[in-house]
């Protein structure tokens, strides 16, 4: 089972967009069984596939809807909070019950804003036991390894315990970035995290860095210069993915509620956004499934 984690602690660089694209690509194009996991209290990845609800207990927080398999007459005590299941339940010793989505081969373990924020705030001395280990335990469970081929974990714009635990559980990491100063700082930070984690990995369990993906790329002086300087940097050059995702309105359009088409993959074949997205997905897929 492959575990892909897009990470960059700078916000708005396309982590969620990439998570969505990959989840849709692997499940619909390659017919892989995909588990999407949302580790970001903002709940954006979850909202793509589920109708998330406002949490009355927290300001601006969201929580998952009632699970479709839950029934009020169900005596099964593994259901918490009136039939809602979120990935944050791993931090509370509870089982995870993924939600089906409109795509048959794609399930999601959604975020729960409040509970994820609690896990993110765990004391340093307890973080290894209470946070780091939990996602690994879930992903190594027989239930999960037998049910899914690919897991995609969307992360928050932070280098906190949740992002670190996702990276610790990953087989593959990818760093999306806008080619601008602040996000590039994030890229350097993520490269450092990757190196540290790689040093700690046992031999048979490497963390493969797929690379740095330039997103929202425009052929402006700023973007081309930034990309060129990354490619000239000997420490970075080998990690820059030789493709880009442009700044395209199509991405925003398919995100709108009730949008048709619902994904870039449903756009006409000649559409640039679709072509670019497919090229990036195929590149990533090849990296993941070669040398099997
Ligand atoms: N290539 C693109 N072209 C146009 N819009 C894009 C592109 N990539 C992402 N976006 C849009 O930019 C916004 C930020 O992207 P996204 O939410 O994926 O970033 P993020 O890194 O997950 O942000 P955060 O750190 O807040 O979680 C979103 O509205 C998304 O739809
Ligand atoms: Mg996001």
Short mmCIF file of C-alpha atoms and ligand atoms in Angstrom, two decimals:
data_model
loop_
_atom_site.label_atom_id
_atom_site.label_comp_id
_atom_site.label_asym_id
_atom_site.label_seq_id
_atom_site.Cartn_x
_atom_site.Cartn_y
_atom_site.Cartn_z
CA UNK A 1 0.00 0.00 0.00
CA UNK A 2 1.33 3.42 -0.95
CA UNK A 3 0.88 6.43 1.27
CA UNK A 4 1.24 9.79 -0.47
CA UNK A 5 1.57 13.01 1.50
CA UNK A 6 1.59 16.47 -0.12
CA UNK A 7 3.25 18.83 2.34
CA UNK A 8 4.32 22.46 2.52
CA UNK A 9 3.91 24.53 5.67
CA UNK A 10 3.12 27.63 3.63
CA UNK A 11 -0.58 28.04 2.99
CA UNK A 12 -2.44 28.14 -0.30
CA UNK A 13 0.18 26.41 -2.45
CA UNK A 14 -2.05 23.59 -3.71
CA UNK A 15 -1.71 20.75 -1.18
CA UNK A 16 -5.44 20.17 -1.09
CA UNK A 17 -5.83 20.68 -4.82
CA UNK A 18 -3.14 18.07 -5.46
CA UNK A 19 -4.69 15.69 -2.93
CA UNK A 20 -8.04 15.98 -4.70
CA UNK A 21 -6.54 15.52 -8.16
CA UNK A 22 -4.57 12.46 -7.07
CA UNK A 23 -7.51 10.91 -5.24
CA UNK A 24 -9.70 11.34 -8.33
CA UNK A 25 -7.02 10.19 -10.74
CA UNK A 26 -6.02 7.02 -8.91
CA UNK A 27 -9.60 6.01 -8.15
CA UNK A 28 -11.22 6.78 -11.51
CA UNK A 29 -8.41 6.40 -14.04
CA UNK A 30 -6.40 3.59 -12.53
CA UNK A 31 -9.25 1.95 -10.64
CA UNK A 32 -7.11 1.77 -7.53
CA UNK A 33 -8.82 1.53 -4.17
CA UNK A 34 -8.08 4.86 -2.57
CA UNK A 35 -8.45 6.09 1.00
CA UNK A 36 -8.39 9.88 1.34
CA UNK A 37 -7.42 11.18 4.77
CA UNK A 38 -7.89 14.79 5.81
CA UNK A 39 -5.39 15.86 8.47
CA UNK A 40 -6.17 19.56 8.15
CA UNK A 41 -8.59 21.21 10.62
CA UNK A 42 -9.70 23.48 7.75
CA UNK A 43 -11.50 20.38 6.36
CA UNK A 44 -11.09 21.41 2.70
CA UNK A 45 -10.24 17.92 1.42
CA UNK A 46 -13.23 16.48 3.29
CA UNK A 47 -15.56 19.15 1.91
CA UNK A 48 -14.72 18.10 -1.60
CA UNK A 49 -16.33 14.70 -1.07
CA UNK A 50 -18.68 15.10 1.90
CA UNK A 51 -21.17 17.65 3.07
CA UNK A 52 -19.31 18.74 6.20
CA UNK A 53 -21.37 20.32 8.97
CA UNK A 54 -20.83 23.31 11.24
CA UNK A 55 -19.72 22.18 14.69
CA UNK A 56 -21.97 23.90 17.23
CA UNK A 57 -19.26 23.34 19.85
CA UNK A 58 -16.54 25.32 18.09
CA UNK A 59 -16.30 28.63 16.29
CA UNK A 60 -15.95 28.11 12.55
CA UNK A 61 -15.10 24.46 13.11
CA UNK A 62 -16.52 21.69 10.99
CA UNK A 63 -17.27 18.06 11.62
CA UNK A 64 -18.29 15.14 9.41
CA UNK A 65 -21.93 14.38 8.64
CA UNK A 66 -23.67 11.34 10.10
CA UNK A 67 -22.19 8.24 8.52
CA UNK A 68 -24.55 6.58 6.00
CA UNK A 69 -24.09 3.19 7.73
CA UNK A 70 -25.11 4.55 11.10
CA UNK A 71 -28.56 3.90 12.38
CA UNK A 72 -30.03 5.23 15.60
CA UNK A 73 -31.16 1.76 16.58
CA UNK A 74 -27.61 0.51 16.21
CA UNK A 75 -26.36 -0.67 19.56
CA UNK A 76 -22.80 -0.81 18.31
CA UNK A 77 -20.90 1.31 20.79
CA UNK A 78 -18.00 1.85 18.43
CA UNK A 79 -20.03 4.75 16.97
CA UNK A 80 -19.10 7.94 18.71
CA UNK A 81 -20.86 11.27 18.75
CA UNK A 82 -24.09 10.13 17.25
CA UNK A 83 -22.72 8.37 14.22
CA UNK A 84 -19.90 10.60 13.05
CA UNK A 85 -16.47 9.19 12.32
CA UNK A 86 -13.36 11.25 11.64
CA UNK A 87 -9.67 10.54 11.26
CA UNK A 88 -9.12 12.39 14.55
CA UNK A 89 -10.72 9.44 16.34
CA UNK A 90 -7.36 7.64 16.09
CA UNK A 91 -6.17 10.02 18.80
CA UNK A 92 -9.04 8.95 21.04
CA UNK A 93 -8.52 5.20 20.72
CA UNK A 94 -11.59 4.83 18.52
CA UNK A 95 -11.93 2.86 15.28
CA UNK A 96 -12.12 4.71 11.97
CA UNK A 97 -15.07 4.09 9.69
CA UNK A 98 -14.35 5.67 6.29
CA UNK A 99 -17.18 7.26 4.33
CA UNK A 100 -18.01 6.20 0.78
CA UNK A 101 -17.90 8.97 -1.86
CA UNK A 102 -19.56 9.47 -5.25
CA UNK A 103 -16.59 7.54 -6.66
CA UNK A 104 -16.98 3.81 -5.98
CA UNK A 105 -13.28 3.17 -5.43
CA UNK A 106 -12.69 6.20 -3.21
CA UNK A 107 -13.39 6.39 0.52
CA UNK A 108 -12.59 9.25 2.86
CA UNK A 109 -11.71 9.50 6.53
CA UNK A 110 -12.66 13.15 7.03
CA UNK A 111 -11.26 15.79 9.35
CA UNK A 112 -12.88 17.01 12.55
CA UNK A 113 -11.65 20.54 13.21
CA UNK A 114 -11.89 20.60 16.98
CA UNK A 115 -10.47 17.13 17.60
CA UNK A 116 -7.57 17.64 15.18
CA UNK A 117 -6.69 20.92 16.88
CA UNK A 118 -6.55 19.11 20.22
CA UNK A 119 -4.16 16.51 18.78
CA UNK A 120 -2.04 19.28 17.24
CA UNK A 121 -1.71 20.89 20.67
CA UNK A 122 -0.47 17.80 22.51
CA UNK A 123 2.48 18.42 24.83
CA UNK A 124 5.91 17.75 23.39
CA UNK A 125 6.69 15.02 25.88
CA UNK A 126 3.60 13.09 24.81
CA UNK A 127 3.61 13.72 21.09
CA UNK A 128 5.37 10.52 20.03
CA UNK A 129 3.02 8.20 21.88
CA UNK A 130 -0.20 10.14 21.49
CA UNK A 131 0.12 11.51 17.96
CA UNK A 132 3.04 10.22 15.88
CA UNK A 133 2.36 6.55 16.36
CA UNK A 134 -1.39 6.60 15.79
CA UNK A 135 -1.65 7.11 12.04
CA UNK A 136 1.06 4.49 11.48
CA UNK A 137 -0.87 1.98 13.58
CA UNK A 138 -4.05 2.63 11.57
CA UNK A 139 -2.29 2.33 8.21
CA UNK A 140 -0.57 -0.89 9.19
CA UNK A 141 -3.81 -2.51 10.34
CA UNK A 142 -5.02 -5.44 8.29
CA UNK A 143 -8.36 -3.76 7.67
CA UNK A 144 -6.70 -0.87 5.89
CA UNK A 145 -3.94 -2.71 4.05
CA UNK A 146 -6.43 -5.20 2.66
CA UNK A 147 -9.00 -2.60 1.64
CA UNK A 148 -6.84 0.03 -0.08
CA UNK A 149 -4.03 0.32 -2.62
CA UNK A 150 -3.31 3.99 -2.04
CA UNK A 151 -3.76 6.40 0.84
CA UNK A 152 -3.54 10.16 0.31
CA UNK A 153 -3.15 12.34 3.39
CA UNK A 154 -3.82 16.06 2.98
CA UNK A 155 -1.92 18.16 5.52
CA UNK A 156 -2.37 21.57 7.11
CA UNK A 157 -0.05 24.53 6.40
CA UNK A 158 2.06 23.69 9.44
CA UNK A 159 5.08 21.71 10.54
CA UNK A 160 3.23 20.60 13.65
CA UNK A 161 2.64 17.11 15.04
CA UNK A 162 -0.08 16.18 12.53
CA UNK A 163 2.02 16.97 9.47
CA UNK A 164 5.03 15.25 10.98
CA UNK A 165 3.03 12.14 11.82
CA UNK A 166 1.66 12.02 8.25
CA UNK A 167 5.22 12.24 6.90
CA UNK A 168 6.30 9.50 9.28
CA UNK A 169 3.56 7.24 7.93
CA UNK A 170 4.21 8.10 4.27
CA UNK A 171 5.88 6.04 1.57
CA UNK A 172 5.93 9.06 -0.76
CA UNK A 173 6.10 12.78 -0.13
CA UNK A 174 5.53 15.58 -2.62
CA UNK A 175 6.06 19.29 -2.10
CA UNK A 176 3.74 21.54 -4.09
CA UNK A 177 4.80 25.16 -4.22
CA UNK A 178 4.09 28.44 -5.88
CA UNK A 179 7.30 29.87 -7.36
CA UNK A 180 7.42 32.82 -4.97
CA UNK A 181 9.64 33.72 -2.02
CA UNK A 182 7.50 32.62 0.92
CA UNK A 183 6.36 29.25 -0.45
CA UNK A 184 9.93 28.48 -1.54
CA UNK A 185 11.02 29.00 2.07
CA UNK A 186 8.45 26.35 2.87
CA UNK A 187 10.04 24.05 0.28
CA UNK A 188 13.42 24.31 2.01
CA UNK A 189 11.80 23.56 5.35
CA UNK A 190 10.05 20.52 3.92
CA UNK A 191 13.26 19.25 2.31
CA UNK A 192 14.85 19.42 5.74
CA UNK A 193 11.98 17.46 7.27
CA UNK A 194 12.30 14.86 4.53
CA UNK A 195 16.04 14.47 5.13
CA UNK A 196 15.61 14.15 8.88
CA UNK A 197 12.86 11.59 8.47
CA UNK A 198 14.86 9.65 5.85
CA UNK A 199 17.77 9.31 8.27
CA UNK A 200 15.45 7.81 10.87
CA UNK A 201 13.84 5.30 8.54
CA UNK A 202 14.71 1.61 8.73
CA UNK A 203 16.29 0.19 5.55
CA UNK A 204 13.26 -1.46 4.01
CA UNK A 205 10.97 1.53 4.58
CA UNK A 206 12.33 4.51 2.68
CA UNK A 207 10.47 7.79 2.32
CA UNK A 208 10.56 8.58 -1.37
CA UNK A 209 10.46 12.28 -2.20
CA UNK A 210 8.63 12.48 -5.52
CA UNK A 211 9.72 16.06 -5.80
CA UNK A 212 8.80 19.72 -5.80
CA UNK A 213 5.79 20.51 -7.97
CA UNK A 214 5.54 24.09 -9.27
CA UNK A 215 1.86 25.00 -9.00
CA UNK A 216 -0.17 28.02 -10.14
CA UNK A 217 2.71 28.63 -12.48
CA UNK A 218 2.62 31.65 -14.77
CA UNK A 219 5.25 32.54 -17.30
CA UNK A 220 6.06 35.76 -15.49
CA UNK A 221 9.58 36.91 -14.77
CA UNK A 222 9.11 36.14 -11.07
CA UNK A 223 7.93 32.58 -11.53
CA UNK A 224 10.41 31.63 -14.26
CA UNK A 225 13.35 33.15 -12.35
CA UNK A 226 12.38 31.36 -9.13
CA UNK A 227 12.00 28.06 -10.94
CA UNK A 228 15.33 28.53 -12.74
CA UNK A 229 17.14 29.27 -9.51
CA UNK A 230 15.71 26.13 -7.90
CA UNK A 231 16.91 24.12 -10.88
CA UNK A 232 20.37 25.70 -10.63
CA UNK A 233 20.67 24.89 -6.94
CA UNK A 234 22.64 21.64 -6.80
CA UNK A 235 20.83 20.52 -3.64
CA UNK A 236 17.44 21.04 -5.24
CA UNK A 237 17.87 20.42 -8.96
CA UNK A 238 17.26 16.68 -8.83
CA UNK A 239 14.03 17.17 -6.94
CA UNK A 240 12.26 19.65 -9.20
CA UNK A 241 9.51 17.84 -11.10
CA UNK A 242 9.94 18.62 -14.82
CA UNK A 243 6.26 19.61 -15.18
CA UNK A 244 4.11 22.43 -13.88
CA UNK A 245 0.47 23.08 -13.09
CA UNK A 246 -0.50 26.47 -14.45
CA UNK A 247 -2.68 29.08 -12.81
CA UNK A 248 -5.97 28.03 -14.35
CA UNK A 249 -9.49 29.21 -13.71
CA UNK A 250 -10.73 25.71 -14.58
CA UNK A 251 -9.49 24.52 -11.17
CA UNK A 252 -11.61 27.06 -9.34
CA UNK A 253 -14.57 26.44 -11.63
CA UNK A 254 -14.76 22.71 -10.96
CA UNK A 255 -14.59 23.46 -7.21
CA UNK A 256 -17.74 25.57 -7.23
CA UNK A 257 -20.81 23.98 -5.73
CA UNK A 258 -22.98 22.31 -8.34
CA UNK A 259 -20.24 22.75 -10.95
CA UNK A 260 -20.37 20.79 -14.18
CA UNK A 261 -17.98 19.25 -15.03
CA UNK A 262 -17.04 18.35 -11.46
CA UNK A 263 -13.39 17.55 -12.11
CA UNK A 264 -10.70 18.68 -14.51
CA UNK A 265 -10.66 15.14 -15.84
CA UNK A 266 -14.15 15.62 -17.29
CA UNK A 267 -13.07 18.61 -19.36
CA UNK A 268 -12.65 18.11 -23.13
CA UNK A 269 -9.49 16.18 -24.07
CA UNK A 270 -7.89 19.19 -25.70
CA UNK A 271 -8.29 21.33 -22.57
CA UNK A 272 -4.93 22.57 -21.29
CA UNK A 273 -5.81 22.23 -17.60
CA UNK A 274 -6.87 18.62 -18.16
CA UNK A 275 -3.75 17.79 -20.18
CA UNK A 276 -1.43 19.32 -17.61
CA UNK A 277 -3.17 17.63 -14.71
CA UNK A 278 -3.05 14.25 -16.41
CA UNK A 279 0.65 14.66 -17.20
CA UNK A 280 1.41 15.42 -13.56
CA UNK A 281 -0.68 12.49 -12.32
CA UNK A 282 0.97 10.10 -14.76
CA UNK A 283 4.42 11.30 -13.70
CA UNK A 284 3.57 10.74 -10.03
CA UNK A 285 1.97 7.38 -10.74
CA UNK A 286 5.05 6.21 -12.63
CA UNK A 287 7.28 7.25 -9.75
CA UNK A 288 5.12 5.34 -7.33
CA UNK A 289 4.56 2.14 -9.25
CA UNK A 290 7.91 1.56 -10.94
CA UNK A 291 10.49 -0.55 -9.09
CA UNK A 292 7.67 -2.45 -7.45
N1 LIG B 1 -3.14 25.52 -10.44
C1 LIG B 1 -4.11 26.26 -9.90
N2 LIG B 1 -4.79 27.18 -10.65
C2 LIG B 1 -5.77 27.94 -10.10
N3 LIG B 1 -6.18 27.84 -8.84
C3 LIG B 1 -5.55 26.94 -8.03
C4 LIG B 1 -4.50 26.10 -8.53
N4 LIG B 1 -4.07 25.32 -7.50
C5 LIG B 1 -4.82 25.64 -6.44
N5 LIG B 1 -5.72 26.61 -6.76
C6 LIG B 1 -6.67 27.26 -5.84
O1 LIG B 1 -5.93 28.02 -4.91
C7 LIG B 1 -6.49 27.90 -3.61
C8 LIG B 1 -5.45 27.30 -2.66
O2 LIG B 1 -5.18 25.97 -3.06
P1 LIG B 1 -5.22 24.78 -2.01
O3 LIG B 1 -6.39 24.92 -1.13
O4 LIG B 1 -5.06 23.53 -2.74
O5 LIG B 1 -3.88 25.14 -1.20
P2 LIG B 1 -3.40 24.49 0.16
O6 LIG B 1 -1.92 24.43 0.10
O7 LIG B 1 -4.12 23.24 0.44
O8 LIG B 1 -3.87 25.60 1.21
P3 LIG B 1 -3.85 25.46 2.80
O9 LIG B 1 -2.43 25.57 3.19
O10 LIG B 1 -4.68 26.58 3.30
O11 LIG B 1 -4.42 24.12 3.14
C9 LIG B 1 -7.73 27.05 -3.76
O12 LIG B 1 -8.84 27.89 -3.90
C10 LIG B 1 -7.48 26.27 -5.03
O13 LIG B 1 -8.67 25.91 -5.69
MG1 LIG B 2 -5.26 22.68 2.09
#
